[in-house]
PDB file of C-alpha atoms in Angstrom:
ATOM      1  CA  MET L 822     -80.914  27.942  30.821  1.00  0.00           C
ATOM      2  CA  THR L 823     -84.453  28.724  31.744  1.00  0.00           C
ATOM      3  CA  PRO L 824     -86.936  31.313  30.837  1.00  0.00           C
ATOM      4  CA  GLU L 825     -86.547  33.023  34.387  1.00  0.00           C
ATOM      5  CA  GLU L 826     -82.718  33.145  33.805  1.00  0.00           C
ATOM      6  CA  VAL L 827     -83.241  34.930  30.429  1.00  0.00           C
ATOM      7  CA  ARG L 828     -85.689  37.508  31.956  1.00  0.00           C
ATOM      8  CA  ALA L 829     -83.220  38.235  34.710  1.00  0.00           C
ATOM      9  CA  VAL L 830     -80.165  39.077  32.317  1.00  0.00           C
ATOM     10  CA  HIS L 831     -79.183  42.489  32.230  1.00  0.00           C
ATOM     11  CA  PHE L 832     -76.773  44.145  30.148  1.00  0.00           C
ATOM     12  CA  GLY L 833     -74.588  47.125  31.113  1.00  0.00           C
ATOM     13  CA  LYS L 834     -73.831  50.270  29.125  1.00  0.00           C
ATOM     14  CA  PRO L 835     -70.679  50.208  26.589  1.00  0.00           C
ATOM     15  CA  ALA L 836     -67.770  52.501  27.366  1.00  0.00           C
ATOM     16  CA  ILE L 837     -68.092  56.394  26.985  1.00  0.00           C
ATOM     17  CA  GLY L 838     -67.954  57.168  23.251  1.00  0.00           C
ATOM     18  CA  ARG L 839     -69.221  53.836  22.271  1.00  0.00           C
ATOM     19  CA  ARG L 840     -72.860  53.033  21.059  1.00  0.00           C
ATOM     20  CA  GLY L 841     -73.211  49.407  21.577  1.00  0.00           C
ATOM     21  CA  TYR L 842     -76.100  47.280  20.492  1.00  0.00           C
ATOM     22  CA  SER L 843     -79.867  48.452  20.133  1.00  0.00           C
ATOM     23  CA  GLU L 844     -81.700  47.834  23.307  1.00  0.00           C
ATOM     24  CA  ASP L 845     -84.937  47.283  21.384  1.00  0.00           C
ATOM     25  CA  GLU L 846     -83.281  44.612  19.177  1.00  0.00           C
ATOM     26  CA  VAL L 847     -81.473  42.752  21.680  1.00  0.00           C
ATOM     27  CA  ASN L 848     -84.806  42.828  24.064  1.00  0.00           C
ATOM     28  CA  ALA L 849     -86.661  41.343  20.928  1.00  0.00           C
ATOM     29  CA  PHE L 850     -83.947  38.595  20.677  1.00  0.00           C
ATOM     30  CA  LEU L 851     -84.275  37.844  24.519  1.00  0.00           C
ATOM     31  CA  ASP L 852     -88.110  37.370  23.951  1.00  0.00           C
ATOM     32  CA  ARG L 853     -87.392  34.877  21.178  1.00  0.00           C
ATOM     33  CA  VAL L 854     -85.168  32.932  23.330  1.00  0.00           C
ATOM     34  CA  ILE L 855     -87.733  32.897  26.102  1.00  0.00           C
ATOM     35  CA  ALA L 856     -90.160  31.767  23.594  1.00  0.00           C
ATOM     36  CA  HIS L 857     -87.917  28.952  22.443  1.00  0.00           C
ATOM     37  CA  LEU L 858     -87.029  27.791  26.017  1.00  0.00           C
ATOM     38  CA  GLU L 859     -91.032  27.891  26.795  1.00  0.00           C
ATOM     39  CA  GLY L 860     -91.592  25.334  23.750  1.00  0.00           C
ATOM     40  CA  ARG L 861     -93.317  27.973  21.791  1.00  0.00           C
ATOM     41  CA  THR L 862     -90.928  28.583  18.830  1.00  0.00           C
ATOM     42  CA  PRO L 863     -87.746  26.749  17.391  1.00  0.00           C
ATOM     43  CA  MET L 864     -84.267  28.177  17.399  1.00  0.00           C
ATOM     44  CA  ALA L 865     -81.183  26.656  16.041  1.00  0.00           C
ATOM     45  CA  PRO L 866     -77.577  27.649  17.137  1.00  0.00           C
ATOM     46  CA  SER L 867     -77.057  28.931  13.374  1.00  0.00           C
ATOM     47  CA  GLU L 868     -79.737  31.504  14.004  1.00  0.00           C
ATOM     48  CA  VAL L 869     -77.919  32.933  16.960  1.00  0.00           C
ATOM     49  CA  GLU L 870     -74.525  32.576  15.371  1.00  0.00           C
ATOM     50  CA  GLU L 871     -75.581  34.911  12.643  1.00  0.00           C
ATOM     51  CA  ILE L 872     -77.711  37.438  14.430  1.00  0.00           C
ATOM     52  CA  ALA L 873     -76.464  41.022  14.098  1.00  0.00           C
ATOM     53  CA  PHE L 874     -77.757  44.033  16.265  1.00  0.00           C
ATOM     54  CA  GLY L 875     -78.222  47.404  15.024  1.00  0.00           C
ATOM     55  CA  LYS L 876     -76.636  50.654  16.828  1.00  0.00           C
ATOM     56  CA  PRO L 877     -78.866  52.955  18.860  1.00  0.00           C
ATOM     57  CA  ALA L 878     -79.566  56.370  17.827  1.00  0.00           C
ATOM     58  CA  ILE L 879     -76.602  58.737  17.599  1.00  0.00           C
ATOM     59  CA  GLY L 880     -75.995  60.071  20.995  1.00  0.00           C
ATOM     60  CA  ARG L 881     -77.439  57.139  22.789  1.00  0.00           C
ATOM     61  CA  ARG L 882     -75.895  54.265  24.427  1.00  0.00           C
ATOM     62  CA  GLY L 883     -77.296  50.810  24.079  1.00  0.00           C
ATOM     63  CA  TYR L 884     -76.338  47.619  25.673  1.00  0.00           C
ATOM     64  CA  SER L 885     -72.567  46.499  25.924  1.00  0.00           C
ATOM     65  CA  GLU L 886     -71.572  44.461  23.121  1.00  0.00           C
ATOM     66  CA  ASP L 887     -69.123  42.091  24.954  1.00  0.00           C
ATOM     67  CA  GLU L 888     -71.817  41.288  27.705  1.00  0.00           C
ATOM     68  CA  VAL L 889     -74.210  40.570  24.675  1.00  0.00           C
ATOM     69  CA  ASP L 890     -71.940  38.474  22.853  1.00  0.00           C
ATOM     70  CA  ALA L 891     -70.873  36.538  25.945  1.00  0.00           C
ATOM     71  CA  PHE L 892     -74.699  35.978  26.486  1.00  0.00           C
ATOM     72  CA  LEU L 893     -75.024  34.786  22.841  1.00  0.00           C
ATOM     73  CA  ASP L 894     -72.280  32.364  23.386  1.00  0.00           C
ATOM     74  CA  ARG L 895     -74.275  30.901  26.299  1.00  0.00           C
ATOM     75  CA  VAL L 896     -77.403  30.440  24.141  1.00  0.00           C
ATOM     76  CA  ILE L 897     -75.462  28.658  21.400  1.00  0.00           C
ATOM     77  CA  ALA L 898     -73.905  26.332  24.095  1.00  0.00           C
ATOM     78  CA  HIS L 899     -77.421  25.673  25.380  1.00  0.00           C
ATOM     79  CA  LEU L 900     -78.969  25.023  21.919  1.00  0.00           C
ATOM     80  CA  GLY L 901     -76.432  22.382  21.411  1.00  0.00           C
ATOM     81  CA  ALA L 902     -73.654  23.818  19.137  1.00  0.00           C
ATOM     82  CA  SER L 903     -72.762  21.605  16.183  1.00  0.00           C
ATOM     83  CA  ALA L 904     -69.468  20.243  17.627  1.00  0.00           C
ATOM     84  CA  PRO L 905     -69.248  16.473  17.685  1.00  0.00           C
ATOM     85  CA  THR L 906     -70.621  15.094  20.681  1.00  0.00           C
ATOM     86  CA  ASN L 907     -69.574  11.874  22.620  1.00  0.00           C
ATOM     87  CA  THR L 908     -72.154   8.882  22.940  1.00  0.00           C
ATOM     88  CA  ALA L 909     -71.671   5.504  24.135  1.00  0.00           C
ATOM     89  CA  ASP L 910     -72.392   4.313  20.403  1.00  0.00           C
ATOM     90  CA  SER L 911     -69.677   6.202  19.042  1.00  0.00           C
ATOM     91  CA  PRO L 912     -66.645   6.953  21.273  1.00  0.00           C
ATOM     92  CA  LEU L 913     -64.306   9.893  20.375  1.00  0.00           C
ATOM     93  CA  THR L 914     -61.010   8.678  18.664  1.00  0.00           C
ATOM     94  CA  ALA L 915     -57.827  10.480  17.710  1.00  0.00           C
ATOM     95  CA  GLN L 916     -59.085  10.841  14.218  1.00  0.00           C
ATOM     96  CA  HIS L 917     -62.036  12.779  15.487  1.00  0.00           C
ATOM     97  CA  ILE L 918     -59.814  14.982  17.321  1.00  0.00           C
ATOM     98  CA  ARG L 919     -57.492  15.354  14.109  1.00  0.00           C
ATOM     99  CA  THR L 920     -60.291  16.197  11.786  1.00  0.00           C
ATOM    100  CA  VAL L 921     -62.463  18.365  13.853  1.00  0.00           C
ATOM    101  CA  ARG L 922     -62.974  22.011  12.426  1.00  0.00           C
ATOM    102  CA  PHE L 923     -64.650  24.724  14.369  1.00  0.00           C
ATOM    103  CA  PRO L 924     -66.233  27.709  12.834  1.00  0.00           C
ATOM    104  CA  SER L 925     -64.342  31.054  13.102  1.00  0.00           C
ATOM    105  CA  THR L 926     -65.807  33.817  14.890  1.00  0.00           C
ATOM    106  CA  PRO L 927     -67.635  36.801  12.815  1.00  0.00           C
ATOM    107  CA  PHE L 928     -65.523  39.599  11.948  1.00  0.00           C
ATOM    108  CA  GLY L 929     -64.992  41.915  15.021  1.00  0.00           C
ATOM    109  CA  ARG L 930     -65.843  39.082  17.514  1.00  0.00           C
ATOM    110  CA  ARG L 931     -63.357  37.421  19.564  1.00  0.00           C
ATOM    111  CA  GLY L 932     -63.232  33.881  20.304  1.00  0.00           C
ATOM    112  CA  TYR L 933     -60.691  31.364  21.489  1.00  0.00           C
ATOM    113  CA  ASP L 934     -56.935  31.732  20.104  1.00  0.00           C
ATOM    114  CA  ALA L 935     -56.952  28.952  17.414  1.00  0.00           C
ATOM    115  CA  THR L 936     -53.342  28.341  17.889  1.00  0.00           C
ATOM    116  CA  GLU L 937     -53.833  27.538  21.704  1.00  0.00           C
ATOM    117  CA  VAL L 938     -56.869  25.269  20.931  1.00  0.00           C
ATOM    118  CA  ASP L 939     -55.031  23.368  18.185  1.00  0.00           C
ATOM    119  CA  ALA L 940     -52.105  22.910  20.295  1.00  0.00           C
ATOM    120  CA  PHE L 941     -54.348  21.443  22.877  1.00  0.00           C
ATOM    121  CA  LEU L 942     -55.974  19.156  20.781  1.00  0.00           C
ATOM    122  CA  LEU L 943     -52.835  17.743  19.510  1.00  0.00           C
ATOM    123  CA  LYS L 944     -52.339  16.722  23.317  1.00  0.00           C
ATOM    124  CA  VAL L 945     -55.605  15.250  23.298  1.00  0.00           C
ATOM    125  CA  GLU L 946     -55.066  13.139  20.073  1.00  0.00           C
ATOM    126  CA  GLN L 947     -51.676  11.724  21.709  1.00  0.00           C
ATOM    127  CA  ALA L 948     -53.812  10.998  24.852  1.00  0.00           C
ATOM    128  CA  LEU L 949     -56.271   9.094  22.935  1.00  0.00           C
ATOM    129  CA  ASN L 950     -53.277   7.190  21.258  1.00  0.00           C
ATOM    130  CA  ASN L 951     -51.947   6.577  24.867  1.00  0.00           C
ATOM    131  CA  ALA L 952     -48.717   8.408  24.129  1.00  0.00           C
ATOM    132  CA  HIS L 953     -49.522  11.320  26.621  1.00  0.00           C
ATOM    133  CA  PRO L 954     -51.322  11.200  29.855  1.00  0.00           C
ATOM    134  CA  LEU L 955     -54.328  13.311  30.170  1.00  0.00           C
ATOM    135  CA  THR L 956     -57.267  12.973  32.566  1.00  0.00           C
ATOM    136  CA  ALA L 957     -60.966  14.322  32.140  1.00  0.00           C
ATOM    137  CA  GLN L 958     -60.316  16.988  34.914  1.00  0.00           C
ATOM    138  CA  GLU L 959     -57.378  18.359  32.981  1.00  0.00           C
ATOM    139  CA  VAL L 960     -59.595  18.882  29.906  1.00  0.00           C
ATOM    140  CA  ARG L 961     -62.285  20.457  32.221  1.00  0.00           C
ATOM    141  CA  ASP L 962     -59.631  22.927  33.604  1.00  0.00           C
ATOM    142  CA  THR L 963     -58.234  23.918  30.297  1.00  0.00           C
ATOM    143  CA  LYS L 964     -58.343  27.605  29.656  1.00  0.00           C
ATOM    144  CA  PHE L 965     -57.496  29.389  26.227  1.00  0.00           C
ATOM    145  CA  GLY L 966     -56.783  33.013  25.653  1.00  0.00           C
ATOM    146  CA  ALA L 967     -58.640  35.301  23.427  1.00  0.00           C
ATOM    147  CA  SER L 968     -58.098  35.543  19.732  1.00  0.00           C
ATOM    148  CA  PRO L 969     -56.248  38.431  18.420  1.00  0.00           C
ATOM    149  CA  ARG L 970     -58.231  41.651  18.518  1.00  0.00           C
ATOM    150  CA  LEU L 971     -59.257  41.708  14.761  1.00  0.00           C
ATOM    151  CA  GLY L 972     -58.110  38.120  13.996  1.00  0.00           C
ATOM    152  CA  PRO L 973     -60.054  34.995  13.509  1.00  0.00           C
ATOM    153  CA  GLY L 974     -60.599  32.756  16.504  1.00  0.00           C
ATOM    154  CA  TYR L 975     -62.771  29.683  17.181  1.00  0.00           C
ATOM    155  CA  ARG L 976     -66.291  30.441  18.410  1.00  0.00           C
ATOM    156  CA  GLU L 977     -66.139  29.391  22.293  1.00  0.00           C
ATOM    157  CA  SER L 978     -69.400  27.586  22.250  1.00  0.00           C
ATOM    158  CA  GLU L 979     -68.323  25.003  19.836  1.00  0.00           C
ATOM    159  CA  VAL L 980     -64.830  24.326  21.455  1.00  0.00           C
ATOM    160  CA  ASP L 981     -66.578  24.060  24.908  1.00  0.00           C
ATOM    161  CA  ALA L 982     -68.988  21.514  23.632  1.00  0.00           C
ATOM    162  CA  PHE L 983     -66.257  19.330  21.971  1.00  0.00           C
ATOM    163  CA  LEU L 984     -64.134  19.757  25.416  1.00  0.00           C
ATOM    164  CA  ASP L 985     -67.104  18.304  27.185  1.00  0.00           C
ATOM    165  CA  ALA L 986     -67.152  15.552  24.731  1.00  0.00           C
ATOM    166  CA  ILE L 987     -63.289  14.729  25.410  1.00  0.00           C
ATOM    167  CA  ALA L 988     -63.835  14.815  29.074  1.00  0.00           C
ATOM    168  CA  ALA L 989     -66.710  12.427  28.700  1.00  0.00           C
ATOM    169  CA  GLU L 990     -64.616   9.979  26.713  1.00  0.00           C
ATOM    170  CA  LEU L 991     -61.726  10.067  28.903  1.00  0.00           C
ATOM    171  CA  THR L 992     -64.059   9.510  31.961  1.00  0.00           C
ATOM    172  CA  ARG L 993     -65.441   6.500  30.012  1.00  0.00           C
ATOM    173  CA  ARG L 994     -61.862   5.074  29.548  1.00  0.00           C
ATOM    174  CA  ARG L 995     -61.466   5.987  33.150  1.00  0.00           C
ATOM    175  CA  ARG L 996     -58.614   8.733  32.889  1.00  0.00           C
TER     176      ARG L 996
END
């Protein structure tokens, strides 16, 4: 992600009857992201995860919540979400897979379906124990459905970062 990419971001309007997020607040946040990418200010994934935008004035429509939320997930992923990472000094093990915990999405935001993610991680654990074949490409190609409308889900950026670490480990093991 570059400052130019952030400057080029455009969000659509929410559906008729929905107010969306305040354009002024979202634009101020984009300025903060640009400042971070230019090295002028620090920014942590937790800041982005906890951000809440207000609504525009009644009768006005701001930015589409879904589009802004998807962008927030990209920013979190870029900032290096707190999911475990794979390094040559600490390869992922079945124990890592068994004990990983992903944060839930905030109320009203959807993430990955937790049941689907957990079922896939069971397959990964089996693969790391040589009980089930799985390749790095299969991990990269994995897609999860969205969490229930108002139910909790896993934060997509956290799961995606962990999947990258799994794929790297399987590549290291030549699978």
